[in-house]
mmCIF file with all atom_site columns, N, CA and C in Angstrom:
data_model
loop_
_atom_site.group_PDB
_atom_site.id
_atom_site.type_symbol
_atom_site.label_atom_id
_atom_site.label_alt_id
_atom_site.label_comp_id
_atom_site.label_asym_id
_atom_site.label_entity_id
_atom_site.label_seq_id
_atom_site.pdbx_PDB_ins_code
_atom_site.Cartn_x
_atom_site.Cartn_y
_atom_site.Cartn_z
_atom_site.occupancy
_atom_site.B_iso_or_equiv
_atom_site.pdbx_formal_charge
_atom_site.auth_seq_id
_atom_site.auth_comp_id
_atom_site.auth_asym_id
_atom_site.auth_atom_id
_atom_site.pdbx_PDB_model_num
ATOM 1   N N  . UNK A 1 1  ? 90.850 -10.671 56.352 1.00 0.00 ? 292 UNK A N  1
ATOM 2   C CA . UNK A 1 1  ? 90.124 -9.460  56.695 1.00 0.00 ? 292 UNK A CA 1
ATOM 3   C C  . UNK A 1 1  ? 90.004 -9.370  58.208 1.00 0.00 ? 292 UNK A C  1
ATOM 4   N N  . UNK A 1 2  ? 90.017 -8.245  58.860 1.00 0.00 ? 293 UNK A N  1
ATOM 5   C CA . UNK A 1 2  ? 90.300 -8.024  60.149 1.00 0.00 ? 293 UNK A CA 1
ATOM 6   C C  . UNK A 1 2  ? 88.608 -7.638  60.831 1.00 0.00 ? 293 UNK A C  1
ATOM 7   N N  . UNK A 1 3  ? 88.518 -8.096  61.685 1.00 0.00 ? 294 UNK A N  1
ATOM 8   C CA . UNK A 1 3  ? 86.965 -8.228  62.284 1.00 0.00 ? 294 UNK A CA 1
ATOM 9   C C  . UNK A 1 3  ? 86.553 -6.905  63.314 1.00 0.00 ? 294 UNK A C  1
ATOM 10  N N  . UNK A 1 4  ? 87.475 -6.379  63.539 1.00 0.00 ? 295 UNK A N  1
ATOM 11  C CA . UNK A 1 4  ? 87.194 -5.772  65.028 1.00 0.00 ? 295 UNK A CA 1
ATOM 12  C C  . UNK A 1 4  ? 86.308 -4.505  64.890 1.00 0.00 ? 295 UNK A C  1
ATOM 13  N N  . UNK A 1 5  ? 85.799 -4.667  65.899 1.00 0.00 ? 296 UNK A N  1
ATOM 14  C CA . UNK A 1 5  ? 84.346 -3.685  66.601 1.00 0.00 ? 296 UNK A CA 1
ATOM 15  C C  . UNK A 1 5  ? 85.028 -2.091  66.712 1.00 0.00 ? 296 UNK A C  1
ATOM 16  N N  . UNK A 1 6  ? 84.655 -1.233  66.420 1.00 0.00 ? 297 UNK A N  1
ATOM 17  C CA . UNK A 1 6  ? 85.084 -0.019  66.815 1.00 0.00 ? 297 UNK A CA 1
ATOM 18  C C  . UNK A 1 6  ? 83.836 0.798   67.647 1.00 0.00 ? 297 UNK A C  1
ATOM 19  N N  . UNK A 1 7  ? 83.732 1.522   68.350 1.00 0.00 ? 298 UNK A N  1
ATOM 20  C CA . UNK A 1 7  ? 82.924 2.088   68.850 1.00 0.00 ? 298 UNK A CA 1
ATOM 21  C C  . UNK A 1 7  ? 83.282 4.171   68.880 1.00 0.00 ? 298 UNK A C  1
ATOM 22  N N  . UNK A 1 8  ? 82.204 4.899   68.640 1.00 0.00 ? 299 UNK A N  1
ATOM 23  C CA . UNK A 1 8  ? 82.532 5.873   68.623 1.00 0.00 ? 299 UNK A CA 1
ATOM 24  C C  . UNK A 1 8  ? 81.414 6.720   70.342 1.00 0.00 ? 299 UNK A C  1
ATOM 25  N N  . UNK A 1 9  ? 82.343 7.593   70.661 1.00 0.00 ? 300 UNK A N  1
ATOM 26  C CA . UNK A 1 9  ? 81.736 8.275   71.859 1.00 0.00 ? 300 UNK A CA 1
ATOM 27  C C  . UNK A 1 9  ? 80.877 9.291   71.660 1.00 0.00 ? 300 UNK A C  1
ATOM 28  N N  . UNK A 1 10 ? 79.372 9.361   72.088 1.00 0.00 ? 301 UNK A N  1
ATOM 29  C CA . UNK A 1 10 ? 78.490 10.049  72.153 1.00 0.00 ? 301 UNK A CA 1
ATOM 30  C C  . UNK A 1 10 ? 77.973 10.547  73.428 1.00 0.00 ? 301 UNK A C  1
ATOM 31  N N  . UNK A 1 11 ? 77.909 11.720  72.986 1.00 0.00 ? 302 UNK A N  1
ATOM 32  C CA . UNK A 1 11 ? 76.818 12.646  74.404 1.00 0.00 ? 302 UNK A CA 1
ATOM 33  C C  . UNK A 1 11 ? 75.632 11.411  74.054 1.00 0.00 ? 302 UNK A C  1
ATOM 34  N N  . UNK A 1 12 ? 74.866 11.305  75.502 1.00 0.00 ? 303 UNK A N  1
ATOM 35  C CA . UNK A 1 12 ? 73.375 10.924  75.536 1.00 0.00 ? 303 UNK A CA 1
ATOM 36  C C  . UNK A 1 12 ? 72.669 12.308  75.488 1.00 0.00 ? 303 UNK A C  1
ATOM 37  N N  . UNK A 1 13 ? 71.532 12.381  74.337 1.00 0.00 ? 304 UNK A N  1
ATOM 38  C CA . UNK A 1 13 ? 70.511 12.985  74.578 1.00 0.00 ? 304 UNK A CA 1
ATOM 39  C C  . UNK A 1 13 ? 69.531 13.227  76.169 1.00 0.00 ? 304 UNK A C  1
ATOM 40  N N  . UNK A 1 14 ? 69.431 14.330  76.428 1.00 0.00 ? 305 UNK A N  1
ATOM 41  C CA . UNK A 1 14 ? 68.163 14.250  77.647 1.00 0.00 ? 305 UNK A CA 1
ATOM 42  C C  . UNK A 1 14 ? 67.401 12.923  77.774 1.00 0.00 ? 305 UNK A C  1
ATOM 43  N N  . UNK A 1 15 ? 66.679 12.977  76.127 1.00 0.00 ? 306 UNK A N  1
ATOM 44  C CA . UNK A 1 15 ? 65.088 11.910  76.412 1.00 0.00 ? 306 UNK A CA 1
ATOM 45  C C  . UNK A 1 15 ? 65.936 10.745  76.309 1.00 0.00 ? 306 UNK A C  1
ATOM 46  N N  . UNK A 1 16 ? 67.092 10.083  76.078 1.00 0.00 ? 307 UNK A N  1
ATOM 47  C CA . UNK A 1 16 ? 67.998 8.943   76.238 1.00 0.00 ? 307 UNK A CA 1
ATOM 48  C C  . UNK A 1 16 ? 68.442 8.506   77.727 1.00 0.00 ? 307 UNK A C  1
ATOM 49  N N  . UNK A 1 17 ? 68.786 9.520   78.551 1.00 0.00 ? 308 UNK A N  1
ATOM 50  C CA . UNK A 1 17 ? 69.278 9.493   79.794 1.00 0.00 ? 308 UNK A CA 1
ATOM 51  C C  . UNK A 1 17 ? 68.194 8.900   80.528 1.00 0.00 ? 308 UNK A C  1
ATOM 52  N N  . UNK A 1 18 ? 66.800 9.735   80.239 1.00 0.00 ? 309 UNK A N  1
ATOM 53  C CA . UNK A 1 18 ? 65.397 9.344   80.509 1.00 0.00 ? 309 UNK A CA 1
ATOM 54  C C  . UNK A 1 18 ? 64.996 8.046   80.687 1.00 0.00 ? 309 UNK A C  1
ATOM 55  N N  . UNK A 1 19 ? 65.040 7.622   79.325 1.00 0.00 ? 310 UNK A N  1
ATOM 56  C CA . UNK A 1 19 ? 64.213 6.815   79.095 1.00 0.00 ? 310 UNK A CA 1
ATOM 57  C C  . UNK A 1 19 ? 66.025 5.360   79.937 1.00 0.00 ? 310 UNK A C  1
ATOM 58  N N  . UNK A 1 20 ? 66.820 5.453   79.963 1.00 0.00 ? 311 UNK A N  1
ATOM 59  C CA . UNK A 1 20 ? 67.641 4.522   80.851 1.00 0.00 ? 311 UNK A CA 1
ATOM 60  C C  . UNK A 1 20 ? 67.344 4.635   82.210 1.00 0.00 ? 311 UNK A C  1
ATOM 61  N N  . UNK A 1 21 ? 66.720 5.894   82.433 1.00 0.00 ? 312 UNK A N  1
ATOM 62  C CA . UNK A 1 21 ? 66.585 5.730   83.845 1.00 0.00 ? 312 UNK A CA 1
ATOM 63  C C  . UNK A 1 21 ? 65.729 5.252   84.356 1.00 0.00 ? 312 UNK A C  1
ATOM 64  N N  . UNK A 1 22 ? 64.331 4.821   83.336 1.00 0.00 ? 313 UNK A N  1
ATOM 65  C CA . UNK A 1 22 ? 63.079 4.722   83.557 1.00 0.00 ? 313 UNK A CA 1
ATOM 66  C C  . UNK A 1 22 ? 62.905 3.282   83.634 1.00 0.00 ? 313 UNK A C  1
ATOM 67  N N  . UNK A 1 23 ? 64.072 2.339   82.706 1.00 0.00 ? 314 UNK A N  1
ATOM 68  C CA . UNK A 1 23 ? 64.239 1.226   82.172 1.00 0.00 ? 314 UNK A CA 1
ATOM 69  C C  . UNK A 1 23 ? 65.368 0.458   83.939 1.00 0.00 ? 314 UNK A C  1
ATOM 70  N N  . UNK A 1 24 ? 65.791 1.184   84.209 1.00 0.00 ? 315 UNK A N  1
ATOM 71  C CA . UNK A 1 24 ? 66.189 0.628   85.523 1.00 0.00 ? 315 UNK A CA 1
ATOM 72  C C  . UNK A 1 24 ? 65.299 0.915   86.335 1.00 0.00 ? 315 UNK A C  1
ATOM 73  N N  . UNK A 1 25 ? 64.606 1.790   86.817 1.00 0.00 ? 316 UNK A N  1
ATOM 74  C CA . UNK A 1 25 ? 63.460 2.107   87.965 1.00 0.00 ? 316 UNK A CA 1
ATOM 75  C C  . UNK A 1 25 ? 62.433 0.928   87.580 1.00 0.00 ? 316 UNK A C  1
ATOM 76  N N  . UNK A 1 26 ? 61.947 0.310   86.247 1.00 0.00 ? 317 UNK A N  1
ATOM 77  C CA . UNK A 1 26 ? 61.085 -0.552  86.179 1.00 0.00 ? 317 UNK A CA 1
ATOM 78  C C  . UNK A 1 26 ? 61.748 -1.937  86.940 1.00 0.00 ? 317 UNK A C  1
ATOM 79  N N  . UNK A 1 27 ? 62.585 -2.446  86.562 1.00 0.00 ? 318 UNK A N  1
ATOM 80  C CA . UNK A 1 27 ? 63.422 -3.562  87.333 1.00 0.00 ? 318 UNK A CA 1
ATOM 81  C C  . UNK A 1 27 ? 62.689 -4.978  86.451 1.00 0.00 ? 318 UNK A C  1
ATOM 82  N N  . UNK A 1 28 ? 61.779 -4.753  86.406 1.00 0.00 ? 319 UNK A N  1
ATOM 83  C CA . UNK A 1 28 ? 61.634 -5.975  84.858 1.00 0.00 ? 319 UNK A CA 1
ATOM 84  C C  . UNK A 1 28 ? 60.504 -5.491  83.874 1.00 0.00 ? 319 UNK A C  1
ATOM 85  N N  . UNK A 1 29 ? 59.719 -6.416  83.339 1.00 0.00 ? 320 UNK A N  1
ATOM 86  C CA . UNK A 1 29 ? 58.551 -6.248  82.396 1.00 0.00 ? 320 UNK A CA 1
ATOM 87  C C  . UNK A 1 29 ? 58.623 -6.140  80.611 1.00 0.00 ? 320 UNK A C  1
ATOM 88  N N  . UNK A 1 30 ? 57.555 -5.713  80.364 1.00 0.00 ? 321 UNK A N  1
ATOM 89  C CA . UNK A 1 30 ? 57.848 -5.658  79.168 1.00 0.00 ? 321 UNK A CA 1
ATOM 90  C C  . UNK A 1 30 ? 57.988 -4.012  78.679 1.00 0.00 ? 321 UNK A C  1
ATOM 91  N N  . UNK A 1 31 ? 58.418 -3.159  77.374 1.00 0.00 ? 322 UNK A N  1
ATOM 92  C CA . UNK A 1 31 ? 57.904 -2.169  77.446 1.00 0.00 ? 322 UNK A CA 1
ATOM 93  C C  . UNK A 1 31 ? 58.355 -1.896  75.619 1.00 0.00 ? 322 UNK A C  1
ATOM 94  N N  . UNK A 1 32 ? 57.533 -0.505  75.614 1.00 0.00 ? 323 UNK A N  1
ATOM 95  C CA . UNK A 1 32 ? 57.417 -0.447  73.676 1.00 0.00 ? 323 UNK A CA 1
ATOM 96  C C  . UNK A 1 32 ? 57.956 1.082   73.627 1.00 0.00 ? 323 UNK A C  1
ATOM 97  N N  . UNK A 1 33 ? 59.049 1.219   73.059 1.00 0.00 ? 324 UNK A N  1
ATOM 98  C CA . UNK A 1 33 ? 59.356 2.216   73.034 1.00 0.00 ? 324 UNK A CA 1
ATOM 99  C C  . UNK A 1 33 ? 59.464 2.967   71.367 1.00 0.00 ? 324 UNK A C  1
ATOM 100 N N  . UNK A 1 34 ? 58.626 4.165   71.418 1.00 0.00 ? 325 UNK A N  1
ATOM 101 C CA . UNK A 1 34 ? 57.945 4.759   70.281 1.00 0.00 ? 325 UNK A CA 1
ATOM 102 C C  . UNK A 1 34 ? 59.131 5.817   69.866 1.00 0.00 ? 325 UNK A C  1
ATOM 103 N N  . UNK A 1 35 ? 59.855 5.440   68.943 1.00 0.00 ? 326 UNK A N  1
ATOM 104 C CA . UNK A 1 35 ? 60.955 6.535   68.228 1.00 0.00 ? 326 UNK A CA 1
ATOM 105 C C  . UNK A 1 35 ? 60.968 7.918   67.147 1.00 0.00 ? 326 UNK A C  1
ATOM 106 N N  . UNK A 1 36 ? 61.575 8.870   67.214 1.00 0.00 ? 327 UNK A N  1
ATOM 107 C CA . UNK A 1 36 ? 60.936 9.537   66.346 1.00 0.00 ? 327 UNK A CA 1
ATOM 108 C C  . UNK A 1 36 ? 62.526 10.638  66.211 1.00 0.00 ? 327 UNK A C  1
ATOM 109 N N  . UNK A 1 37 ? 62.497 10.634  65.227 1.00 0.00 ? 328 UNK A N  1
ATOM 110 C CA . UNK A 1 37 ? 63.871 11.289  64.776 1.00 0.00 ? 328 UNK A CA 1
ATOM 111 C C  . UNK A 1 37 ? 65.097 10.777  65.737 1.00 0.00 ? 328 UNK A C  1
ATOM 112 N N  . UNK A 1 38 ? 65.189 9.742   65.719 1.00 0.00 ? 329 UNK A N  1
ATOM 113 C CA . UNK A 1 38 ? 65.700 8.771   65.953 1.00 0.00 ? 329 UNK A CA 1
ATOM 114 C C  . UNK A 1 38 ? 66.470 9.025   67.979 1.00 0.00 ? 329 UNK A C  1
ATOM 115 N N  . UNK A 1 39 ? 65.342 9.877   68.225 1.00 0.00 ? 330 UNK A N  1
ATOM 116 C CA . UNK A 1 39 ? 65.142 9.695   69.697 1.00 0.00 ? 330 UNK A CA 1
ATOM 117 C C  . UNK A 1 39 ? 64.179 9.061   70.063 1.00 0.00 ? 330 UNK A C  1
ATOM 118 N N  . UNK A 1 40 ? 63.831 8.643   71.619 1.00 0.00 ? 331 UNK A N  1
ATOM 119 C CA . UNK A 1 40 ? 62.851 7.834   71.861 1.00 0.00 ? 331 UNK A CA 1
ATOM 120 C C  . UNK A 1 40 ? 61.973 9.011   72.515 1.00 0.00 ? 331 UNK A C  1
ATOM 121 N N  . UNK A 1 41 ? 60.731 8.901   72.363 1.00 0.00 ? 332 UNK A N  1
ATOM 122 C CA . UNK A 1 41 ? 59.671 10.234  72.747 1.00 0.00 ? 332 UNK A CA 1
ATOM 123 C C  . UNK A 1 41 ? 58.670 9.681   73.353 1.00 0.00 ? 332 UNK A C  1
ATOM 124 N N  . UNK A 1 42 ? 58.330 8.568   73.473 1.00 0.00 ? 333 UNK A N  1
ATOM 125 C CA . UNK A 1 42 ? 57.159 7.515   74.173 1.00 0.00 ? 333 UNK A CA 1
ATOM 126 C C  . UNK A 1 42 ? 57.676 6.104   74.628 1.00 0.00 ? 333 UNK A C  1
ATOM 127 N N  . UNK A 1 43 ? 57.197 5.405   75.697 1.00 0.00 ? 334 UNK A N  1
ATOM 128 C CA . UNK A 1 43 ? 57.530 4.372   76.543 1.00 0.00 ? 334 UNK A CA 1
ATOM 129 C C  . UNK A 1 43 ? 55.957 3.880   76.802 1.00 0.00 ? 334 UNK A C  1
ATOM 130 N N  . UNK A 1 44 ? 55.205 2.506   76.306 1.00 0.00 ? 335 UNK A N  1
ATOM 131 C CA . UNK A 1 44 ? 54.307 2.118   76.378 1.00 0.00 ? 335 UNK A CA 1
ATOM 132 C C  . UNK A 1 44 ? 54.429 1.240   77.308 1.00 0.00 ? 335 UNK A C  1
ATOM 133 N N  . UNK A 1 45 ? 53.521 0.815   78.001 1.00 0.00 ? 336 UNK A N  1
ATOM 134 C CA . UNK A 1 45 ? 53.654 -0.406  79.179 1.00 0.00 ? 336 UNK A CA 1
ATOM 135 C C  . UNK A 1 45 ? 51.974 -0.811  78.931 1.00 0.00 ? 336 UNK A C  1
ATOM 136 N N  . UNK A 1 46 ? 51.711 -1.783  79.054 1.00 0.00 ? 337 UNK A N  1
ATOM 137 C CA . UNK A 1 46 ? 50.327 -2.673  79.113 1.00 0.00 ? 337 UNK A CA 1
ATOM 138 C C  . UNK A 1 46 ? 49.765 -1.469  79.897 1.00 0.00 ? 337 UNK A C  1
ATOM 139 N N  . UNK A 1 47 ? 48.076 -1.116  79.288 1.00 0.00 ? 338 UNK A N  1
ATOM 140 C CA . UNK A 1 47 ? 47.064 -0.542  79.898 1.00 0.00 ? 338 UNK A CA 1
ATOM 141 C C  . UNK A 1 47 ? 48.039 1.146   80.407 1.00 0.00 ? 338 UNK A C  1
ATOM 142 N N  . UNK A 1 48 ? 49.380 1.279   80.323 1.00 0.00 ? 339 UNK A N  1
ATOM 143 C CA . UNK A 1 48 ? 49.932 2.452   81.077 1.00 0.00 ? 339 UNK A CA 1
ATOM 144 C C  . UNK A 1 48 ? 50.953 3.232   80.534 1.00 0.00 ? 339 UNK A C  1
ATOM 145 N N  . UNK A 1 49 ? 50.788 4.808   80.191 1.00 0.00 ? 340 UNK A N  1
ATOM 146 C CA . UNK A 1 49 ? 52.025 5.080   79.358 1.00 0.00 ? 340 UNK A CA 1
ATOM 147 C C  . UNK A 1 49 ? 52.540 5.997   79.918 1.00 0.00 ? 340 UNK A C  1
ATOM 148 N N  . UNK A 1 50 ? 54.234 6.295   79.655 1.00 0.00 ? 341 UNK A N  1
ATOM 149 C CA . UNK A 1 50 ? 54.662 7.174   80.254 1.00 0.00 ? 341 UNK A CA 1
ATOM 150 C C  . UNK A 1 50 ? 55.857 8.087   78.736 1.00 0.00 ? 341 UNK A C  1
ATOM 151 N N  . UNK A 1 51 ? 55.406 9.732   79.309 1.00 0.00 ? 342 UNK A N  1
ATOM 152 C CA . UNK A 1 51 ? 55.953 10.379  78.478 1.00 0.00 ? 342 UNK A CA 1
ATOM 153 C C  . UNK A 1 51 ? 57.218 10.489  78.740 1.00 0.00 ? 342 UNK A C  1
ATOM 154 N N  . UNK A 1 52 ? 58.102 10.471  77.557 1.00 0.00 ? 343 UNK A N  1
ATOM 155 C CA . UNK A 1 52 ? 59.591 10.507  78.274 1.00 0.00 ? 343 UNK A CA 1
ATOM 156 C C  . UNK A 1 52 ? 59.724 12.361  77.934 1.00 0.00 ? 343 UNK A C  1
#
């Protein structure tokens, strides 16, 4: 049986582009990201939240 990975090409959503950009501007930490129709719509951080 043959193993290999295929990958298919997708547009990024707006709140996707977002929330990558938000995830490099942090540069480390922890963070909780709240999903909802299988976009991400909330980004939790200790004591601080940010709307995507």
């Amino acid at each position: 049986m043959d193993n290999k990975i295929t990958y298919t090409s997708q547009k990024l959503h707006e709140k996707e582009k977002r929330l990558l950009e938000f995830i490099r501007r942090l540069g480390y930490g922890e963070i909780t990201i709240r999903v909802q129709d299988g976009l991400p719509v909330m980004v939790e951080r200790v004591k601080e939240k940010v709307k995507l």
